[in-house]
Amino acid sequence: MCGIFGIVQAESSQSLGLPVGCLSGLAVDGLTALQHRGTESSGLVGADGVERQHMDIVKGHGLVRDVYTSENIGKFNDSVILIGHNRYSTSGKKSGINCVQPFVVYTAVGCVAISHNGELVDAKKKRLEVLHQGVGLSTDTDSELIGQMIAKAVALNYKCRRDHDPGDISRELAVTVSAFSTSYSLLVMTYDRFYAVRDPYGNRPLCVGTIYNSSSTEALAYCAASESCAFPSTAKLDFELQPGEIVELSKNGIKSVCQMKPHTPSAMCIFEYVYFARNDTIMEGQQVQTVREACGKQMALEDQIEADIVSNVPDSSTAAAIGYSIQSGIHYEPCLHRNPYVGRSFIQPSNELRVSAIKKKFGVLKKNVEGKRIVLIDDSIVRGNTMSALVKVLREAGAKEVHLRIASPPLRFACFMGINIPTREELVAANRDIDQVTQFIGADSVKYLSVEGLQHAVQSGIDKSDTKFEVGHCTACLTGNYPVNVDF
Ligand code: SF4
C-alpha cells in the first residue's frame, strides 16, 4: 500500500493569479493527507510545462513533514504539474534512496515520471523479459519496471508518432499497462500532463477531482489521488476511476482516454475498508467510516453476548464499535486512551515486555472498566501479540470479562498485491481454530465477522446502477481465493 497524488494547474487559473508555490504546497498537503498509506519515504517530481528533458525532484526517507522544507519545495516554483508518492515498501530495498518514488526515466519523447501504488503479481516474469532484452534496471522494485516498459513502448512507436503531441503518451501507456494483470494504480507524468491509471481488477483505489478557488467557480487545478481525503476542502471529487480506465489530466481538464476491458467481477482490496483507508475517504461512492459502522452492526447481528459495555481499541475501530453498540443496544464506553506521542510499538520478545510497551501506548480508563463485562472491538488481528497484551492490561485494571470481537474475518493467507501481511506461520489465525485463538489471546471469547458479513457490509451501500462492470472485492488474505494466479 502506498499513497499517490498528482496535480496540474488549470488554464483558467492564470487569470486568478495563482501564487508562486501554491501548487507544490497543495501537493505536499495532499501527500500529508495520505501519510497513513506509507511512512517510509516520500517524493515529489515537478515539470514546468515547457522543458521536456528536465524534471525537478525532491525525495527523502521519513514522513512528509520531514522530507519537504520551504527551501527544497522552492525548486517547484516554476512547476505547473507535479506527481508525488508516499512509500510503504512491498518490493525493493526499504533503505535505498533510489527506490523512493516517483521514478523518472528519460524516453525518446522526454522525461516520464511514475508513481505506483500496488504490486505487480507478474513482476518476476516481466523483469526477466526486460533484462534479457538488454535493458538495465537500477532497483529491484516493480515500479521501475513499469517506467522502463513505457520507455520501450515510446521507442517502438516513435516513427508512427510523427507530429504527434510529445506530451501525449496515452497509446504507449495503454500498450504497456495492458501487459500487466494487477495490482497497479499509477500516475504517469510527462512535461505537460499526467495520466491516472487503474488496473482492470480495480485492486487499488484512485480518484480525480477539481480544485476551485474559494472565491471563484473557475478551476484552479485538477488532481488525482489514492483517496479523496487528499483533496483540499475547495475541491470537488469528480469521479473514481473504473477498473481498467486511463484518464488524462492537463491544463485543459480531466478526460478519460482509454478503457481496458475490466475484469469481472472487479477485485478491489476489501482491506481498504477494514483498515487502510481514512474514515473520511469516499470509496466506491460511500464514506469509509459508514462502511466500518455497518461492519460493526453486522457483527452484532452475527453475535449473541451479554455484556455491560462495548468499547474499542483507539482509534481505528471506533466506527465499528459505534455500529456494534447501536445494533446490540449495549452502551458504548471508551476504556482505553491512546497516547498520540508514542510511535510504533516494535515487536517485543517476551509477553512482559509487550505488556509494558502496551502500557506506554494505551492508558486504561479504570473507572469505566472495573467490574465490567466488556465487548472489545478491533478491526483486525494479525499476530495477536498486541491484543493478548491489551486483554491482560484490561484484566489488571479490574475488567470482569473481556470478549473480543473483530470487525473482519480471520487473516489466514499472504497478500501478493501490495500489502505486507506476515507469513502464514506468523498469522495467529492461520493454523489455529477459534478456541486456540481465544486461548492464545487470553480473552473470555473471540469472534470474527464472517466473510459474507463483511462483503454484505461493504457492498450493500454501493450504487451499482452506475457501474458498467460486476462489482466484487478481493478477499484472498481471508479466503485464499486470489483473483489472479500468483507468480511467486
Ligand atoms: S489479499 Fe487481502 S490485503 Fe491483499 S489485496 Fe486482497 S484483500 Fe487486500
GROMACS .gro file of C-alpha atoms and ligand atoms in nm:
model
  496
    1MET     CA    1   0.000   0.000   0.000
    2CYS     CA    2   0.130   0.345  -0.094
    3GLY     CA    3  -0.022   0.689  -0.138
    4ILE     CA    4  -0.007   0.869  -0.472
    5PHE     CA    5  -0.105   1.226  -0.552
    6GLY     CA    6  -0.085   1.439  -0.867
    7ILE     CA    7  -0.184   1.794  -0.953
    8VAL     CA    8  -0.181   2.010  -1.268
    9GLN     CA    9  -0.253   2.381  -1.291
   10ALA     CA   10  -0.569   2.467  -1.487
   11GLU     CA   11  -0.551   2.701  -1.787
   12SER     CA   12  -0.819   2.922  -1.631
   13SER     CA   13  -0.613   2.963  -1.314
   14GLN     CA   14  -0.378   3.205  -1.494
   15SER     CA   15  -0.643   3.477  -1.472
   16LEU     CA   16  -0.674   3.407  -1.099
   17GLY     CA   17  -0.304   3.485  -1.044
   18LEU     CA   18  -0.203   3.163  -0.871
   19PRO     CA   19   0.061   3.247  -0.607
   20VAL     CA   20   0.412   3.103  -0.657
   21GLY     CA   21   0.449   2.779  -0.465
   22CYS     CA   22   0.075   2.727  -0.436
   23LEU     CA   23   0.076   2.413  -0.650
   24SER     CA   24   0.364   2.245  -0.465
   25GLY     CA   25   0.204   2.345  -0.133
   26LEU     CA   26  -0.116   2.171  -0.239
   27ALA     CA   27   0.087   1.865  -0.342
   28VAL     CA   28   0.260   1.849  -0.002
   29ASP     CA   29  -0.080   1.887   0.169
   30GLY     CA   30  -0.217   1.603  -0.046
   31LEU     CA   31   0.072   1.375   0.048
   32THR     CA   32   0.031   1.470   0.416
   33ALA     CA   33  -0.333   1.362   0.399
   34LEU     CA   34  -0.215   1.029   0.252
   35GLN     CA   35   0.052   0.973   0.517
   36HIS     CA   36  -0.135   0.671   0.660
   37ARG     CA   37  -0.072   0.486   0.331
   38GLY     CA   38   0.308   0.499   0.356
   39THR     CA   39   0.553   0.636   0.611
   40GLU     CA   40   0.890   0.509   0.488
   41SER     CA   41   0.967   0.778   0.234
   42SER     CA   42   0.812   1.047   0.018
   43GLY     CA   43   0.891   1.206  -0.317
   44LEU     CA   44   0.765   1.480  -0.548
   45VAL     CA   45   0.853   1.544  -0.912
   46GLY     CA   46   0.754   1.862  -1.097
   47ALA     CA   47   0.766   1.987  -1.457
   48ASP     CA   48   0.724   2.337  -1.598
   49GLY     CA   49   0.505   2.251  -1.898
   50VAL     CA   50   0.775   2.359  -2.148
   51GLU     CA   51   1.102   2.174  -2.092
   52ARG     CA   52   1.074   1.807  -2.191
   53GLN     CA   53   1.422   1.694  -2.086
   54HIS     CA   54   1.413   1.813  -1.726
   55MET     CA   55   1.205   1.746  -1.416
   56ASP     CA   56   1.266   1.877  -1.064
   57ILE     CA   57   1.283   1.614  -0.790
   58VAL     CA   58   1.269   1.618  -0.409
   59LYS     CA   59   1.287   1.284  -0.229
   60GLY     CA   60   1.374   1.159   0.116
   61HIS     CA   61   1.318   0.898   0.382
   62GLY     CA   62   1.068   0.953   0.660
   63LEU     CA   63   0.738   1.133   0.698
   64VAL     CA   64   0.615   1.403   0.461
   65ARG     CA   65   0.683   1.669   0.725
   66ASP     CA   66   1.047   1.553   0.747
   67VAL     CA   67   1.111   1.537   0.372
   68TYR     CA   68   0.981   1.874   0.247
   69THR     CA   69   1.103   2.214   0.363
   70SER     CA   70   1.018   2.561   0.242
   71GLU     CA   71   1.366   2.567   0.083
   72ASN     CA   72   1.354   2.242  -0.109
   73ILE     CA   73   0.999   2.286  -0.240
   74GLY     CA   74   1.118   2.619  -0.380
   75LYS     CA   75   1.253   2.400  -0.660
   76PHE     CA   76   0.894   2.366  -0.778
   77ASN     CA   77   0.821   2.739  -0.812
   78ASP     CA   78   0.808   2.704  -1.192
   79SER     CA   79   0.623   2.372  -1.188
   80VAL     CA   80   0.277   2.365  -1.338
   81ILE     CA   81   0.239   1.994  -1.278
   82LEU     CA   82   0.358   1.759  -1.003
   83ILE     CA   83   0.315   1.397  -0.900
   84GLY     CA   84   0.411   1.250  -0.564
   85HIS     CA   85   0.433   0.929  -0.370
   86ASN     CA   86   0.441   0.808  -0.008
   87ARG     CA   87   0.607   0.472   0.014
   88TYR     CA   88   0.521   0.161   0.203
   89SER     CA   89   0.754  -0.097   0.057
   90THR     CA   90   0.649  -0.442  -0.056
   91SER     CA   91   0.931  -0.494  -0.305
   92GLY     CA   92   1.268  -0.327  -0.333
   93LYS     CA   93   1.508  -0.230  -0.056
   94LYS     CA   94   1.348  -0.019   0.216
   95SER     CA   95   1.653   0.196   0.273
   96GLY     CA   96   1.765   0.263  -0.085
   97ILE     CA   97   1.710   0.626  -0.186
   98ASN     CA   98   1.693   0.507  -0.548
   99CYS     CA   99   1.379   0.307  -0.453
  100VAL     CA  100   1.198   0.622  -0.340
  101GLN     CA  101   0.931   0.717  -0.591
  102PRO     CA  102   0.832   0.883  -0.821
  103PHE     CA  103   1.076   0.725  -1.068
  104VAL     CA  104   1.194   0.942  -1.356
  105VAL     CA  105   1.308   0.783  -1.684
  106TYR     CA  106   1.436   0.953  -1.997
  107THR     CA  107   1.243   0.838  -2.303
  108ALA     CA  108   1.254   0.926  -2.672
  109VAL     CA  109   0.990   1.196  -2.613
  110GLY     CA  110   1.141   1.337  -2.293
  111CYS     CA  111   1.122   1.266  -1.920
  112VAL     CA  112   0.845   1.050  -1.783
  113ALA     CA  113   0.777   1.018  -1.406
  114ILE     CA  114   0.590   0.729  -1.245
  115SER     CA  115   0.417   0.685  -0.907
  116HIS     CA  116   0.287   0.336  -0.836
  117ASN     CA  117   0.053   0.202  -0.570
  118GLY     CA  118   0.023  -0.178  -0.568
  119GLU     CA  119   0.245  -0.471  -0.650
  120LEU     CA  120   0.268  -0.645  -0.986
  121VAL     CA  121   0.192  -1.014  -0.937
  122ASP     CA  122   0.371  -1.095  -1.264
  123ALA     CA  123   0.673  -0.870  -1.198
  124LYS     CA  124   0.925  -1.153  -1.179
  125LYS     CA  125   0.847  -1.275  -1.531
  126LYS     CA  126   0.834  -0.926  -1.680
  127ARG     CA  127   1.155  -0.830  -1.507
  128LEU     CA  128   1.339  -1.121  -1.668
  129GLU     CA  129   1.193  -1.030  -2.008
  130VAL     CA  130   1.319  -0.671  -1.974
  131LEU     CA  131   1.664  -0.776  -1.851
  132HIS     CA  132   1.700  -1.029  -2.134
  133GLN     CA  133   1.623  -0.753  -2.383
  134GLY     CA  134   1.935  -0.578  -2.258
  135VAL     CA  135   1.760  -0.309  -2.054
  136GLY     CA  136   1.938  -0.245  -1.724
  137LEU     CA  137   1.736  -0.179  -1.409
  138SER     CA  138   1.876   0.022  -1.122
  139THR     CA  139   1.646  -0.117  -0.849
  140ASP     CA  140   1.462  -0.437  -0.769
  141THR     CA  141   1.123  -0.262  -0.748
  142ASP     CA  142   0.840  -0.349  -0.983
  143SER     CA  143   0.759   0.021  -1.022
  144GLU     CA  144   1.085   0.098  -1.205
  145LEU     CA  145   0.999  -0.184  -1.442
  146ILE     CA  146   0.682  -0.001  -1.548
  147GLY     CA  147   0.890   0.308  -1.632
  148GLN     CA  148   1.132   0.108  -1.846
  149MET     CA  149   0.849  -0.063  -2.029
  150ILE     CA  150   0.685   0.273  -2.105
  151ALA     CA  151   1.019   0.399  -2.241
  152LYS     CA  152   1.042   0.092  -2.462
  153ALA     CA  153   0.684   0.134  -2.591
  154VAL     CA  154   0.759   0.500  -2.675
  155ALA     CA  155   1.073   0.397  -2.866
  156LEU     CA  156   0.893   0.125  -3.061
  157ASN     CA  157   0.614   0.361  -3.159
  158TYR     CA  158   0.842   0.659  -3.225
  159LYS     CA  159   0.829   0.653  -3.607
  160CYS     CA  160   0.449   0.637  -3.606
  161ARG     CA  161   0.422   0.941  -3.380
  162ARG     CA  162   0.544   1.191  -3.648
  163ASP     CA  163   0.393   1.528  -3.543
  164HIS     CA  164   0.214   1.375  -3.250
  165ASP     CA  165   0.196   1.594  -2.937
  166PRO     CA  166   0.513   1.493  -2.741
  167GLY     CA  167   0.337   1.508  -2.404
  168ASP     CA  168   0.073   1.261  -2.519
  169ILE     CA  169   0.184   0.906  -2.441
  170SER     CA  170  -0.164   0.762  -2.388
  171ARG     CA  171  -0.128   0.493  -2.657
  172GLU     CA  172   0.212   0.375  -2.537
  173LEU     CA  173   0.087   0.377  -2.180
  174ALA     CA  174  -0.217   0.167  -2.269
  175VAL     CA  175   0.004  -0.086  -2.452
  176THR     CA  176   0.242  -0.107  -2.155
  177VAL     CA  177  -0.008  -0.147  -1.874
  178SER     CA  178  -0.227  -0.392  -2.062
  179ALA     CA  179   0.067  -0.635  -2.042
  180PHE     CA  180   0.024  -0.646  -1.661
  181SER     CA  181  -0.270  -0.801  -1.480
  182THR     CA  182  -0.272  -0.646  -1.130
  183SER     CA  183  -0.203  -0.470  -0.899
  184TYR     CA  184  -0.144  -0.111  -1.003
  185SER     CA  185  -0.286   0.232  -0.961
  186LEU     CA  186  -0.047   0.468  -1.138
  187LEU     CA  187   0.024   0.831  -1.203
  188VAL     CA  188   0.242   0.880  -1.511
  189MET     CA  189   0.364   1.232  -1.589
  190THR     CA  190   0.515   1.389  -1.899
  191TYR     CA  191   0.625   1.753  -1.919
  192ASP     CA  192   0.273   1.898  -1.951
  193ARG     CA  193   0.016   1.640  -1.834
  194PHE     CA  194  -0.026   1.330  -1.627
  195TYR     CA  195  -0.224   1.012  -1.657
  196ALA     CA  196  -0.412   0.831  -1.382
  197VAL     CA  197  -0.433   0.457  -1.448
  198ARG     CA  198  -0.625   0.188  -1.259
  199ASP     CA  199  -0.573  -0.179  -1.330
  200PRO     CA  200  -0.855  -0.391  -1.480
  201TYR     CA  201  -0.924  -0.553  -1.142
  202GLY     CA  202  -0.956  -0.213  -0.972
  203ASN     CA  203  -0.743  -0.358  -0.691
  204ARG     CA  204  -0.622  -0.022  -0.555
  205PRO     CA  205  -0.836   0.290  -0.537
  206LEU     CA  206  -0.780   0.603  -0.748
  207CYS     CA  207  -0.993   0.913  -0.795
  208VAL     CA  208  -0.979   1.253  -0.968
  209GLY     CA  209  -1.107   1.594  -0.868
  210THR     CA  210  -1.110   1.964  -0.948
  211ILE     CA  211  -0.979   2.228  -0.711
  212TYR     CA  212  -1.160   2.560  -0.720
  213ASN     CA  213  -1.051   2.896  -0.593
  214SER     CA  214  -1.256   2.968  -0.280
  215SER     CA  215  -1.388   3.295  -0.427
  216SER     CA  216  -1.447   3.165  -0.776
  217THR     CA  217  -1.618   2.890  -0.967
  218GLU     CA  218  -1.321   2.870  -1.203
  219ALA     CA  219  -1.095   2.568  -1.180
  220LEU     CA  220  -0.761   2.631  -1.012
  221ALA     CA  221  -0.614   2.284  -1.069
  222TYR     CA  222  -0.701   1.923  -1.142
  223CYS     CA  223  -0.580   1.645  -0.918
  224ALA     CA  224  -0.573   1.269  -0.869
  225ALA     CA  225  -0.515   1.071  -0.552
  226SER     CA  226  -0.532   0.728  -0.395
  227GLU     CA  227  -0.806   0.860  -0.168
  228SER     CA  228  -1.040   1.157  -0.183
  229CYS     CA  229  -0.927   1.267   0.166
  230ALA     CA  230  -0.617   1.408  -0.009
  231PHE     CA  231  -0.820   1.673  -0.193
  232PRO     CA  232  -0.837   2.017  -0.031
  233SER     CA  233  -1.169   2.144   0.104
  234THR     CA  234  -1.223   2.360  -0.206
  235ALA     CA  235  -1.202   2.055  -0.434
  236LYS     CA  236  -1.482   1.851  -0.582
  237LEU     CA  237  -1.440   1.475  -0.623
  238ASP     CA  238  -1.522   1.433  -0.993
  239PHE     CA  239  -1.512   1.055  -1.012
  240GLU     CA  240  -1.336   0.736  -0.910
  241LEU     CA  241  -1.163   0.560  -1.198
  242GLN     CA  242  -1.336   0.249  -1.327
  243PRO     CA  243  -1.124  -0.068  -1.326
  244GLY     CA  244  -0.908  -0.056  -1.643
  245GLU     CA  245  -0.959   0.317  -1.703
  246ILE     CA  246  -0.688   0.564  -1.811
  247VAL     CA  247  -0.760   0.932  -1.750
  248GLU     CA  248  -0.559   1.231  -1.871
  249LEU     CA  249  -0.524   1.541  -1.653
  250SER     CA  250  -0.383   1.854  -1.816
  251LYS     CA  251  -0.432   2.230  -1.806
  252ASN     CA  252  -0.740   2.170  -2.022
  253GLY     CA  253  -0.915   1.948  -1.769
  254ILE     CA  254  -0.983   1.582  -1.699
  255LYS     CA  255  -1.070   1.336  -1.975
  256SER     CA  256  -1.097   0.960  -1.998
  257VAL     CA  257  -0.865   0.847  -2.279
  258CYS     CA  258  -0.880   0.466  -2.265
  259GLN     CA  259  -1.089   0.192  -2.112
  260MET     CA  260  -0.924  -0.150  -2.092
  261LYS     CA  261  -1.158  -0.446  -2.054
  262PRO     CA  262  -1.241  -0.464  -1.682
  263HIS     CA  263  -1.206  -0.796  -1.506
  264THR     CA  264  -1.538  -0.947  -1.400
  265PRO     CA  265  -1.603  -0.928  -1.114
  266SER     CA  266  -1.374  -0.646  -1.007
  267ALA     CA  267  -1.138  -0.716  -0.718
  268MET     CA  268  -1.082  -0.405  -0.513
  269CYS     CA  269  -0.893  -0.484  -0.192
  270ILE     CA  270  -1.157  -0.530   0.081
  271PHE     CA  271  -0.896  -0.441   0.342
  272GLU     CA  272  -0.908  -0.080   0.219
  273TYR     CA  273  -1.241  -0.067   0.404
  274VAL     CA  274  -1.129  -0.273   0.702
  275TYR     CA  275  -0.808  -0.093   0.784
  276PHE     CA  276  -0.612   0.105   0.523
  277ALA     CA  277  -0.830   0.390   0.403
  278ARG     CA  278  -0.905   0.702   0.603
  279ASN     CA  279  -1.252   0.730   0.758
  280ASP     CA  280  -1.336   1.046   0.562
  281THR     CA  281  -1.247   0.896   0.222
  282ILE     CA  282  -1.520   0.827  -0.033
  283MET     CA  283  -1.462   0.487  -0.191
  284GLU     CA  284  -1.696   0.327  -0.442
  285GLY     CA  285  -1.932   0.615  -0.372
  286GLN     CA  286  -1.955   0.551   0.003
  287GLN     CA  287  -1.787   0.700   0.307
  288VAL     CA  288  -1.537   0.456   0.458
  289GLN     CA  289  -1.648   0.541   0.814
  290THR     CA  290  -2.009   0.449   0.724
  291VAL     CA  291  -1.895   0.110   0.595
  292ARG     CA  292  -1.695   0.047   0.913
  293GLU     CA  293  -2.003   0.127   1.120
  294ALA     CA  294  -2.200  -0.117   0.902
  295CYS     CA  295  -1.934  -0.383   0.976
  296GLY     CA  296  -1.991  -0.325   1.349
  297LYS     CA  297  -2.369  -0.355   1.306
  298GLN     CA  298  -2.330  -0.673   1.102
  299MET     CA  299  -2.100  -0.819   1.366
  300ALA     CA  300  -2.363  -0.753   1.636
  301LEU     CA  301  -2.623  -0.926   1.418
  302GLU     CA  302  -2.397  -1.232   1.398
  303ASP     CA  303  -2.328  -1.228   1.773
  304GLN     CA  304  -2.510  -1.304   2.097
  305ILE     CA  305  -2.330  -1.193   2.406
  306GLU     CA  306  -2.435  -1.042   2.736
  307ALA     CA  307  -2.210  -0.755   2.836
  308ASP     CA  308  -2.209  -0.421   3.019
  309ILE     CA  309  -2.018  -0.207   2.771
  310VAL     CA  310  -1.892  -0.205   2.412
  311SER     CA  311  -1.552  -0.048   2.367
  312ASN     CA  312  -1.275  -0.020   2.109
  313VAL     CA  313  -0.904  -0.014   2.053
  314PRO     CA  314  -0.846   0.352   1.960
  315ASP     CA  315  -0.858   0.488   1.704
  316SER     CA  316  -0.913   0.271   1.400
  317SER     CA  317  -1.202   0.060   1.532
  318THR     CA  318  -1.416   0.342   1.674
  319ALA     CA  319  -1.668   0.334   1.388
  320ALA     CA  320  -1.715  -0.045   1.415
  321ALA     CA  321  -1.763  -0.018   1.794
  322ILE     CA  322  -2.029   0.251   1.747
  323GLY     CA  323  -2.205   0.031   1.490
  324TYR     CA  324  -2.193  -0.270   1.723
  325SER     CA  325  -2.329  -0.061   2.010
  326ILE     CA  326  -2.618   0.077   1.801
  327GLN     CA  327  -2.720  -0.268   1.677
  328SER     CA  328  -2.676  -0.457   2.005
  329GLY     CA  329  -2.816  -0.188   2.233
  330ILE     CA  330  -2.511  -0.230   2.460
  331HIS     CA  331  -2.381   0.105   2.583
  332TYR     CA  332  -2.056   0.233   2.422
  333GLU     CA  333  -1.795   0.341   2.671
  334PRO     CA  334  -1.428   0.414   2.597
  335CYS     CA  335  -1.190   0.203   2.805
  336LEU     CA  336  -0.851   0.288   2.651
  337HIS     CA  337  -0.673   0.617   2.588
  338ARG     CA  338  -0.411   0.614   2.317
  339ASN     CA  339  -0.104   0.828   2.378
  340PRO     CA  340  -0.058   1.013   2.047
  341TYR     CA  341   0.310   1.081   2.121
  342VAL     CA  342   0.414   0.716   2.131
  343GLY     CA  343   0.518   0.584   1.791
  344ARG     CA  344   0.510   0.233   1.654
  345SER     CA  345   0.543  -0.045   1.908
  346PHE     CA  346   0.818  -0.272   1.791
  347ILE     CA  347   0.788  -0.646   1.828
  348GLN     CA  348   0.891  -0.732   2.182
  349PRO     CA  349   1.048  -1.068   2.261
  350SER     CA  350   0.850  -1.152   2.575
  351ASN     CA  351   0.496  -1.108   2.699
  352GLU     CA  352   0.613  -0.891   2.992
  353LEU     CA  353   0.789  -0.651   2.754
  354ARG     CA  354   0.486  -0.646   2.524
  355VAL     CA  355   0.257  -0.558   2.817
  356SER     CA  356   0.498  -0.287   2.924
  357ALA     CA  357   0.507  -0.143   2.566
  358ILE     CA  358   0.127  -0.153   2.551
  359LYS     CA  359   0.101   0.033   2.883
  360LYS     CA  360   0.313   0.312   2.736
  361LYS     CA  361   0.090   0.333   2.432
  362PHE     CA  362  -0.251   0.291   2.600
  363GLY     CA  363  -0.381   0.423   2.929
  364VAL     CA  364  -0.677   0.238   3.083
  365LEU     CA  365  -0.990   0.430   3.188
  366LYS     CA  366  -1.010   0.233   3.512
  367LYS     CA  367  -1.345   0.375   3.629
  368ASN     CA  368  -1.509   0.260   3.305
  369VAL     CA  369  -1.355  -0.086   3.322
  370GLU     CA  370  -1.375  -0.202   3.686
  371GLY     CA  371  -1.615  -0.492   3.735
  372LYS     CA  372  -1.742  -0.467   3.375
  373ARG     CA  373  -1.808  -0.733   3.115
  374ILE     CA  374  -1.650  -0.571   2.809
  375VAL     CA  375  -1.705  -0.637   2.439
  376LEU     CA  376  -1.378  -0.506   2.294
  377ILE     CA  377  -1.390  -0.429   1.921
  378ASP     CA  378  -1.088  -0.418   1.692
  379ASP     CA  379  -1.068  -0.403   1.313
  380SER     CA  380  -0.833  -0.700   1.263
  381ILE     CA  381  -0.582  -0.925   1.438
  382VAL     CA  382  -0.253  -1.004   1.272
  383ARG     CA  383  -0.009  -1.179   1.506
  384GLY     CA  384  -0.228  -1.143   1.816
  385ASN     CA  385   0.054  -1.031   2.045
  386THR     CA  386  -0.072  -0.674   2.088
  387MET     CA  387  -0.422  -0.796   2.157
  388SER     CA  388  -0.315  -1.050   2.418
  389ALA     CA  389  -0.121  -0.774   2.596
  390LEU     CA  390  -0.423  -0.543   2.583
  391VAL     CA  391  -0.653  -0.806   2.731
  392LYS     CA  392  -0.405  -0.857   3.014
  393VAL     CA  393  -0.390  -0.482   3.081
  394LEU     CA  394  -0.773  -0.460   3.095
  395ARG     CA  395  -0.793  -0.755   3.335
  396GLU     CA  396  -0.529  -0.595   3.560
  397ALA     CA  397  -0.743  -0.280   3.565
  398GLY     CA  398  -1.037  -0.482   3.702
  399ALA     CA  399  -1.235  -0.591   3.394
  400LYS     CA  400  -1.461  -0.885   3.486
  401GLU     CA  401  -1.478  -1.031   3.135
  402VAL     CA  402  -1.316  -0.934   2.804
  403HIS     CA  403  -1.489  -1.058   2.489
  404LEU     CA  404  -1.301  -0.976   2.174
  405ARG     CA  405  -1.496  -0.901   1.857
  406ILE     CA  406  -1.306  -0.847   1.533
  407ALA     CA  407  -1.474  -0.642   1.259
  408SER     CA  408  -1.318  -0.856   0.983
  409PRO     CA  409  -1.272  -1.229   0.923
  410PRO     CA  410  -0.953  -1.411   1.032
  411LEU     CA  411  -0.641  -1.322   0.834
  412ARG     CA  412  -0.509  -1.656   0.711
  413PHE     CA  413  -0.321  -1.601   0.383
  414ALA     CA  414  -0.046  -1.379   0.245
  415CYS     CA  415  -0.115  -1.087   0.012
  416PHE     CA  416   0.076  -1.059  -0.315
  417MET     CA  417  -0.090  -0.738  -0.428
  418GLY     CA  418   0.080  -0.466  -0.233
  419ILE     CA  419   0.024  -0.539   0.136
  420ASN     CA  420   0.293  -0.675   0.366
  421ILE     CA  421   0.092  -0.937   0.551
  422PRO     CA  422   0.333  -1.153   0.753
  423THR     CA  423   0.397  -1.513   0.656
  424ARG     CA  424   0.124  -1.767   0.735
  425GLU     CA  425   0.326  -1.900   1.028
  426GLU     CA  426   0.312  -1.558   1.195
  427LEU     CA  427  -0.063  -1.505   1.147
  428VAL     CA  428  -0.238  -1.603   1.469
  429ALA     CA  429  -0.545  -1.739   1.288
  430ALA     CA  430  -0.366  -1.923   1.007
  431ASN     CA  431  -0.320  -2.252   1.188
  432ARG     CA  432  -0.544  -2.216   1.494
  433ASP     CA  433  -0.916  -2.273   1.541
  434ILE     CA  434  -1.122  -2.017   1.729
  435ASP     CA  435  -1.073  -2.187   2.068
  436GLN     CA  436  -0.697  -2.188   2.020
  437VAL     CA  437  -0.701  -1.820   1.917
  438THR     CA  438  -0.909  -1.739   2.229
  439GLN     CA  439  -0.659  -1.923   2.444
  440PHE     CA  440  -0.362  -1.752   2.277
  441ILE     CA  441  -0.516  -1.407   2.330
  442GLY     CA  442  -0.635  -1.487   2.683
  443ALA     CA  443  -0.983  -1.340   2.622
  444ASP     CA  444  -1.310  -1.487   2.754
  445SER     CA  445  -1.428  -1.527   2.397
  446VAL     CA  446  -1.321  -1.426   2.046
  447LYS     CA  447  -1.547  -1.390   1.745
  448TYR     CA  448  -1.477  -1.260   1.394
  449LEU     CA  449  -1.708  -1.102   1.139
  450SER     CA  450  -1.794  -1.359   0.868
  451VAL     CA  451  -1.663  -1.318   0.511
  452GLU     CA  452  -2.023  -1.294   0.387
  453GLY     CA  453  -2.100  -1.038   0.660
  454LEU     CA  454  -1.803  -0.822   0.558
  455GLN     CA  455  -1.896  -0.844   0.189
  456HIS     CA  456  -2.255  -0.751   0.272
  457ALA     CA  457  -2.147  -0.451   0.485
  458VAL     CA  458  -1.914  -0.331   0.206
  459GLN     CA  459  -2.133  -0.399  -0.096
  460SER     CA  460  -2.484  -0.311   0.023
  461GLY     CA  461  -2.409   0.063   0.014
  462ILE     CA  462  -2.262   0.067  -0.340
  463ASP     CA  463  -2.483   0.215  -0.610
  464LYS     CA  464  -2.442  -0.049  -0.882
  465SER     CA  465  -2.681   0.117  -1.127
  466ASP     CA  466  -2.397   0.339  -1.246
  467THR     CA  467  -2.124   0.077  -1.292
  468LYS     CA  468  -2.054  -0.093  -1.623
  469PHE     CA  469  -1.892  -0.396  -1.458
  470GLU     CA  470  -1.977  -0.653  -1.193
  471VAL     CA  471  -1.867  -0.522  -0.854
  472GLY     CA  472  -1.656  -0.760  -0.648
  473HIS     CA  473  -1.377  -0.744  -0.390
  474CYS     CA  474  -1.053  -0.926  -0.331
  475THR     CA  475  -1.076  -1.134  -0.010
  476ALA     CA  476  -0.769  -1.350  -0.077
  477CYS     CA  477  -0.596  -1.295   0.259
  478LEU     CA  478  -0.918  -1.413   0.427
  479THR     CA  479  -1.025  -1.694   0.195
  480GLY     CA  480  -0.719  -1.795  -0.007
  481ASN     CA  481  -0.916  -1.723  -0.327
  482TYR     CA  482  -0.679  -1.499  -0.525
  483PRO     CA  483  -0.829  -1.304  -0.815
  484VAL     CA  484  -0.526  -1.398  -1.031
  485ASN     CA  485  -0.271  -1.676  -1.046
  486VAL     CA  486   0.007  -1.551  -0.824
  487ASP     CA  487   0.353  -1.585  -0.973
  488PHE     CA  488   0.561  -1.601  -0.653
  489SF4     S1  489  -0.510  -1.027  -0.035
  489SF4    FE1  490  -0.611  -0.906   0.126
  489SF4     S2  491  -0.482  -0.725   0.155
  489SF4    FE2  492  -0.423  -0.821  -0.040
  489SF4     S3  493  -0.545  -0.715  -0.197
  489SF4    FE3  494  -0.660  -0.897  -0.136
  489SF4     S4  495  -0.796  -0.827   0.030
  489SF4    FE4  496  -0.636  -0.674   0.003
   0.00000   0.00000   0.00000
